[in-house]
CSV table of C-alpha atoms in Angstrom, one decimal:
chain,number,residue,atom,x,y,z
A,3,MET,CA,114.3,117.7,113.8
A,4,THR,CA,115.0,116.3,110.3
A,5,GLN,CA,112.0,115.0,108.5
A,6,GLU,CA,112.5,111.6,106.9
A,7,VAL,CA,111.2,111.3,103.3
A,8,ARG,CA,109.1,108.1,103.1
A,9,ALA,CA,108.5,106.3,99.8
A,10,ALA,CA,107.4,102.9,98.6
A,11,GLY,CA,107.8,100.8,95.5
A,12,ALA,CA,107.9,97.3,94.1
A,13,VAL,CA,109.5,94.7,92.0
A,14,LEU,CA,106.7,94.4,89.5
A,15,TRP,CA,106.7,91.0,87.8
A,16,ARG,CA,104.8,88.9,85.4
A,17,HIS,CA,105.0,85.4,83.8
A,18,ALA,CA,106.4,85.3,80.3
A,19,GLY,CA,105.8,81.6,79.3
A,20,ARG,CA,107.9,79.7,81.9
A,21,ALA,CA,110.2,82.7,82.6
A,22,VAL,CA,109.6,85.7,84.8
A,23,GLU,CA,110.0,89.3,83.7
A,24,VAL,CA,110.3,92.4,85.8
A,25,ALA,CA,109.3,96.0,84.9
A,26,LEU,CA,111.8,98.9,84.8
A,27,VAL,CA,110.7,102.5,84.2
A,28,HIS,CA,112.6,105.3,82.6
A,29,ARG,CA,112.1,108.7,84.3
A,30,PRO,CA,113.1,111.5,82.0
A,31,ARG,CA,113.4,114.0,84.9
A,32,TYR,CA,116.3,112.0,86.2
A,33,ASP,CA,117.2,110.2,82.9
A,34,ASP,CA,117.5,106.9,84.9
A,35,TRP,CA,116.1,103.4,84.8
A,36,SER,CA,114.5,102.3,88.1
A,37,LEU,CA,112.0,100.2,89.8
A,38,PRO,CA,108.6,101.8,90.1
A,39,LYS,CA,108.4,103.9,93.3
A,40,GLY,CA,107.3,107.2,94.8
A,41,LYS,CA,106.6,109.2,98.0
A,42,LEU,CA,103.8,108.3,100.4
A,43,ASP,CA,100.8,110.6,100.3
A,44,PRO,CA,99.5,111.8,103.6
A,45,GLY,CA,97.6,109.1,105.5
A,46,GLU,CA,99.0,106.3,103.3
A,47,THR,CA,100.7,103.1,104.3
A,48,THR,CA,103.7,101.8,102.4
A,49,ALA,CA,101.7,99.0,100.9
A,50,GLU,CA,99.0,101.5,99.6
A,51,ALA,CA,101.6,103.8,98.2
A,52,ALA,CA,103.4,101.0,96.4
A,53,VAL,CA,100.3,99.9,94.6
A,54,ARG,CA,99.3,103.4,93.8
A,55,GLU,CA,102.7,104.3,92.4
A,56,ILE,CA,102.7,101.1,90.2
A,57,ARG,CA,99.4,102.1,88.8
A,58,GLU,CA,100.5,105.8,88.2
A,59,GLU,CA,103.9,105.0,86.7
A,60,THR,CA,103.2,101.8,84.8
A,61,GLY,CA,99.5,101.6,84.2
A,62,PHE,CA,99.3,98.1,85.7
A,63,ARG,CA,97.0,96.9,88.5
A,64,ALA,CA,99.2,94.8,90.8
A,65,VAL,CA,98.6,92.3,93.6
A,66,LEU,CA,101.0,92.6,96.5
A,67,GLY,CA,103.0,89.7,97.8
A,68,ARG,CA,105.9,89.6,100.3
A,69,TYR,CA,107.9,92.5,101.6
A,70,VAL,CA,111.3,92.6,99.8
A,71,ALA,CA,113.7,95.2,101.2
A,72,ARG,CA,114.2,98.7,102.4
A,73,SER,CA,116.5,101.1,100.7
A,74,SER,CA,117.9,104.1,102.6
A,75,TYR,CA,119.9,107.1,101.3
A,76,ASP,CA,120.1,110.9,101.6
A,77,VAL,CA,118.4,113.3,99.3
A,78,PRO,CA,118.7,117.1,99.0
A,79,ALA,CA,116.5,119.0,101.5
A,80,LYS,CA,113.6,120.8,99.9
A,81,HIS,CA,114.1,123.9,102.0
A,82,GLY,CA,117.5,125.2,102.9
A,83,SER,CA,120.8,123.4,102.3
A,84,GLY,CA,122.0,120.0,103.2
A,85,THR,CA,120.3,116.6,102.9
A,86,VAL,CA,117.6,114.6,104.6
A,87,PRO,CA,117.3,110.8,104.9
A,88,LYS,CA,114.9,108.9,102.5
A,89,THR,CA,113.7,105.4,102.9
A,90,VAL,CA,112.0,103.3,100.2
A,91,ASP,CA,110.1,100.1,101.2
A,92,TYR,CA,109.8,97.6,98.3
A,93,PHE,CA,107.3,94.8,97.9
A,94,SER,CA,106.9,92.0,95.4
A,95,ALA,CA,103.9,92.7,93.2
A,96,GLU,CA,102.4,90.7,90.4
A,97,ALA,CA,101.0,92.6,87.4
A,98,VAL,CA,97.5,91.3,86.8
A,99,SER,CA,95.9,93.8,84.3
A,100,GLY,CA,96.5,97.1,82.6
A,101,GLY,CA,99.1,98.4,80.2
A,102,PHE,CA,101.7,101.1,79.9
A,103,GLU,CA,101.1,104.6,78.5
A,104,GLU,CA,103.6,107.4,78.6
A,105,ASN,CA,102.8,109.8,81.5
A,106,ASP,CA,104.2,112.8,83.4
A,107,GLU,CA,106.8,110.8,85.3
A,108,VAL,CA,107.6,107.9,83.0
A,109,ASP,CA,108.2,107.9,79.2
A,110,GLU,CA,109.2,104.2,78.7
A,111,LEU,CA,108.6,100.8,80.4
A,112,ARG,CA,110.6,97.7,79.7
A,113,TRP,CA,109.8,94.1,80.7
A,114,LEU,CA,113.1,92.2,81.1
A,115,ALA,CA,114.5,89.1,82.5
A,116,PRO,CA,116.1,89.9,86.0
A,117,THR,CA,119.6,89.4,84.6
A,118,ALA,CA,119.0,91.9,81.8
A,119,ALA,CA,117.2,94.3,84.3
A,120,GLU,CA,120.3,94.3,86.5
A,121,LYS,CA,122.4,95.7,83.6
A,122,LEU,CA,119.9,98.4,82.8
A,123,LEU,CA,119.2,99.7,86.3
A,124,THR,CA,121.0,103.0,87.0
A,125,ARG,CA,121.4,102.7,90.8
A,126,HIS,CA,123.2,100.0,92.7
A,127,GLU,CA,120.6,100.1,95.4
A,128,ASP,CA,117.9,99.0,92.9
A,129,VAL,CA,120.1,96.2,91.8
A,130,ARG,CA,120.4,95.1,95.5
A,131,VAL,CA,116.6,95.1,95.9
A,132,LEU,CA,116.2,93.1,92.7
A,133,ARG,CA,118.7,90.5,93.9
A,134,VAL,CA,116.9,90.2,97.2
A,135,PHE,CA,113.6,89.7,95.2
A,136,CYS,CA,115.3,87.0,93.1
A,137,GLN,CA,116.4,85.0,96.2
A,138,LEU,CA,112.9,83.5,96.3
A,139,PRO,CA,110.6,82.2,93.5
A,140,VAL,CA,107.5,84.0,92.4
A,141,GLY,CA,104.1,82.4,92.6
A,142,LEU,CA,104.2,81.8,96.3
A,143,THR,CA,101.1,81.3,98.4
A,144,THR,CA,100.4,84.3,100.6
A,145,LEU,CA,98.6,83.7,103.9
A,146,LEU,CA,97.6,86.8,105.9
A,147,LEU,CA,97.6,85.9,109.6
A,148,VAL,CA,95.8,88.7,111.5
A,149,ARG,CA,95.5,89.4,115.3
A,150,HIS,CA,92.1,90.7,116.1
A,151,ALA,CA,91.8,94.5,116.6
A,152,LYS,CA,91.3,96.2,120.0
A,153,ALA,CA,88.2,95.2,121.9
A,154,GLY,CA,86.7,96.8,125.0
A,155,LYS,CA,88.5,96.0,128.3
A,156,ARG,CA,87.7,92.6,129.7
A,157,ASP,CA,87.0,94.0,133.2
A,158,GLY,CA,84.5,96.4,131.7
A,159,TRP,CA,82.5,93.7,129.9
A,160,SER,CA,79.9,91.8,131.9
A,161,GLY,CA,78.8,89.3,129.2
A,162,ASP,CA,80.4,86.2,127.7
A,163,ASP,CA,84.0,87.1,126.8
A,164,ASP,CA,83.6,85.4,123.4
A,165,LEU,CA,81.0,88.1,122.6
A,166,ARG,CA,83.2,91.1,123.6
A,167,PRO,CA,83.0,93.5,120.6
A,168,LEU,CA,85.6,95.8,119.0
A,169,SER,CA,86.1,99.2,120.5
A,170,GLU,CA,86.1,102.4,118.5
A,171,ALA,CA,89.9,102.1,118.1
A,172,GLY,CA,89.4,98.5,117.1
A,173,LEU,CA,86.9,99.5,114.4
A,174,ARG,CA,89.5,101.9,113.0
A,175,GLN,CA,92.1,99.2,113.0
A,176,ALA,CA,89.6,96.8,111.2
A,177,ALA,CA,88.9,99.4,108.6
A,178,GLY,CA,92.7,99.8,108.0
A,179,LEU,CA,93.1,96.0,107.6
A,180,ARG,CA,90.2,96.0,105.2
A,181,ARG,CA,92.0,98.5,102.9
A,182,VAL,CA,95.5,97.1,103.2
A,183,LEU,CA,94.8,93.4,103.0
A,184,ALA,CA,92.7,94.0,99.9
A,185,LEU,CA,95.9,94.9,98.1
A,186,SER,CA,96.9,91.2,98.3
A,187,ALA,CA,93.6,90.0,96.7
A,188,PRO,CA,92.4,87.7,99.4
A,189,ASP,CA,90.0,85.0,98.2
A,190,ARG,CA,88.7,83.5,101.5
A,191,VAL,CA,88.4,84.6,105.2
A,192,LEU,CA,88.7,82.3,108.2
A,193,SER,CA,88.6,83.2,111.9
A,194,ALA,CA,88.7,82.0,115.4
A,195,PRO,CA,85.0,81.9,116.6
A,196,ARG,CA,85.4,85.0,118.9
A,197,LEU,CA,83.3,88.0,118.0
A,198,ARG,CA,86.3,90.4,118.1
A,199,CYS,CA,88.2,88.1,115.7
A,200,VAL,CA,85.2,87.8,113.3
A,201,GLN,CA,84.5,91.5,113.4
A,202,THR,CA,88.1,92.3,112.6
A,203,VAL,CA,87.9,90.5,109.2
A,204,LYS,CA,84.2,90.7,108.4
A,205,GLY,CA,84.6,93.7,106.1
A,206,ILE,CA,87.3,91.8,104.1
A,207,ALA,CA,84.9,88.9,103.6
A,208,GLU,CA,82.1,91.3,102.5
A,209,ASP,CA,84.3,92.9,99.9
A,210,ILE,CA,84.9,89.5,98.2
A,211,GLY,CA,81.3,88.4,98.6
A,212,SER,CA,82.1,85.7,101.1
A,213,GLU,CA,81.4,84.6,104.7
A,214,VAL,CA,83.8,84.4,107.5
A,215,ARG,CA,84.4,80.7,108.2
A,216,HIS,CA,84.9,79.7,111.8
A,217,GLU,CA,88.1,77.8,112.7
A,218,PRO,CA,88.0,76.8,116.4
A,219,LEU,CA,91.7,75.6,116.3
A,220,PHE,CA,92.8,79.2,116.0
A,221,SER,CA,91.2,80.3,119.3
A,222,GLU,CA,93.3,80.1,122.4
A,223,GLU,CA,91.1,77.5,124.0
A,224,GLY,CA,91.0,75.5,120.7
A,225,TYR,CA,94.7,75.7,120.0
A,226,TRP,CA,96.5,74.9,123.2
A,227,PRO,CA,95.1,71.5,124.0
A,228,ASP,CA,96.9,70.2,120.9
A,229,PRO,CA,99.1,72.9,119.1
A,230,VAL,CA,100.2,70.3,116.5
A,231,LEU,CA,96.6,70.2,115.2
A,232,GLY,CA,96.5,74.0,114.9
A,233,VAL,CA,99.8,74.1,113.0
A,234,ALA,CA,98.6,71.3,110.7
A,235,ARG,CA,95.4,73.2,110.1
A,236,LEU,CA,97.2,76.4,109.1
A,237,LEU,CA,99.5,74.3,106.7
A,238,ALA,CA,96.4,72.7,105.2
A,239,ILE,CA,94.9,76.1,104.5
A,240,ALA,CA,98.2,77.3,102.9
A,241,GLY,CA,98.3,74.1,100.9
A,242,ASP,CA,94.9,74.8,99.4
A,243,GLY,CA,96.5,77.8,97.6
A,244,GLY,CA,94.9,81.2,96.9
A,245,THR,CA,95.3,84.0,99.4
A,246,PRO,CA,93.6,83.2,102.7
A,247,VAL,CA,93.1,85.6,105.6
A,248,VAL,CA,93.1,84.0,109.0
A,249,ALA,CA,92.1,85.9,112.1
A,250,SER,CA,93.4,84.6,115.5
A,251,GLN,CA,94.5,85.7,119.0
A,252,GLY,CA,97.6,87.0,120.7
A,253,GLY,CA,97.9,83.7,122.6
A,254,VAL,CA,98.1,81.7,119.4
A,255,ILE,CA,99.8,83.7,116.7
A,256,PRO,CA,103.4,83.9,118.2
A,257,ASP,CA,103.5,80.1,118.7
A,258,LEU,CA,102.1,79.4,115.2
A,259,VAL,CA,104.6,81.6,113.5
A,260,SER,CA,107.6,80.5,115.5
A,261,VAL,CA,106.9,76.8,115.1
A,262,LEU,CA,106.6,77.2,111.3
A,263,ALA,CA,109.7,79.4,111.1
A,264,ASP,CA,111.7,76.9,113.2
A,265,ARG,CA,110.5,74.0,111.1
A,266,ASP,CA,111.4,75.6,107.8
A,267,GLY,CA,114.5,77.6,108.8
A,268,VAL,CA,113.0,81.1,108.4
A,269,GLU,CA,114.7,83.8,110.5
A,270,LEU,CA,112.2,86.1,112.2
A,271,SER,CA,114.0,89.5,112.4
A,272,ALA,CA,110.8,91.0,113.8
A,273,ALA,CA,111.3,88.9,117.0
A,274,ARG,CA,113.0,90.6,119.9
A,275,GLY,CA,114.6,88.5,122.6
A,276,GLY,CA,112.9,85.5,121.3
A,277,VAL,CA,109.5,87.1,121.5
A,278,VAL,CA,107.4,86.9,118.3
A,279,PRO,CA,105.3,90.1,118.1
A,280,SER,CA,101.5,90.1,117.7
A,281,LYS,CA,100.0,93.5,118.5
A,282,LYS,CA,96.3,93.9,118.3
A,283,GLY,CA,95.4,94.9,114.7
A,284,SER,CA,98.7,93.6,113.4
A,285,PHE,CA,99.3,91.0,110.7
A,286,TRP,CA,101.9,88.6,109.4
A,287,VAL,CA,102.4,88.0,105.7
A,288,LEU,CA,103.4,84.3,105.5
A,289,SER,CA,104.7,83.2,102.1
A,290,PHE,CA,104.7,79.5,101.3
A,291,ARG,CA,106.2,77.4,98.5
A,292,PRO,CA,103.2,75.5,97.2
A,293,PRO,CA,103.1,71.8,98.0
A,294,THR,CA,104.7,69.2,95.8
A,295,ALA,CA,104.2,65.5,95.5
A,296,GLU,CA,106.9,65.0,98.1
A,297,ASP,CA,106.3,67.9,100.5
A,298,GLY,CA,103.5,70.0,101.9
A,299,PRO,CA,103.7,73.8,101.8
A,300,ILE,CA,107.1,75.3,103.0
A,301,LEU,CA,107.3,78.7,104.7
A,302,VAL,CA,110.0,80.8,103.0
A,303,ALA,CA,109.2,84.3,104.3
A,304,ALA,CA,107.5,85.8,107.3
A,305,ASP,CA,106.9,89.6,107.3
A,306,TYR,CA,105.4,91.4,110.3
A,307,HIS,CA,103.3,94.5,109.9
A,308,PRO,CA,102.6,96.1,113.3
A,309,SER,CA,99.6,98.0,112.0
A,310,ALA,CA,97.4,98.4,108.9
A,311,LEU,CA,97.3,102.1,109.7
A,312,PRO,CA,100.1,104.4,108.6
A,313,THR,CA,103.2,103.3,110.6
A,314,PRO,CA,106.9,102.5,110.2
A,315,ALA,CA,107.7,99.8,107.6
A,316,PRO,CA,107.4,96.1,108.5
A,317,SER,CA,110.2,94.1,109.9
A,318,HIS,CA,111.0,91.2,107.5
A,319,HIS,CA,112.9,87.9,107.4
């Protein structure tokens, strides 16, 4: 069986006054100009690989935003003749600190306006990815909507179901979420007041020196008596800006996401047969335009990640 080569990268951007610049790197090995990218290390997710490759190739620390696009093409096989498929998953990433120094892979970095970057890029696929990135503005609010990780089976738990804790598998999922969601620099953590929901995101709160704030409207029994209130609460959280993490349940998340997507005209390509996915330990990256004097926050992208452990790439809008 042919082994697919997996890689990840990003459109790395920064503000330049009122304008936006993106970073292109020159790789002397190929004598090309490209977006920062590289192969996944064993045990890495695409998000982790993207941030690591940005740091190694450009010297910048980056904060991940939305998923942008997947690029697929064939590359020469390492062993024997012929080719093997390669996929590169690209994210939007804001440069927040650091600076470029020539390294083993990259001898020059240029910050350019997107139109100038298009002309310098060597490969048409990179131009396509950049154009997808440019379809939405930068500076969006990222809300990370998490379904709690796996808990012990309900029929094997004799206590209050609200107090059913994570299983060993669930603790592994929570550890993965703690690593991957940190790449988006969350600044507050909210959760349905179920132990398994709180446990799933407690490590994230600890890492930012915060507490998990209980949000009863995101539990199944709190949401369904009046879903309009639950949607309004999520929009209020998004409207406060920053990068919130919200933990909820499988009986709530699909409705929340589909209502917002229908309201704001976002296609959910992750949905199959009208079903919005929400596996245990999965998360949605919801990207909102910040509120204006006329409107509240508007959903512009919704990217589903089925796991925070090494898995196939996310489906995206």
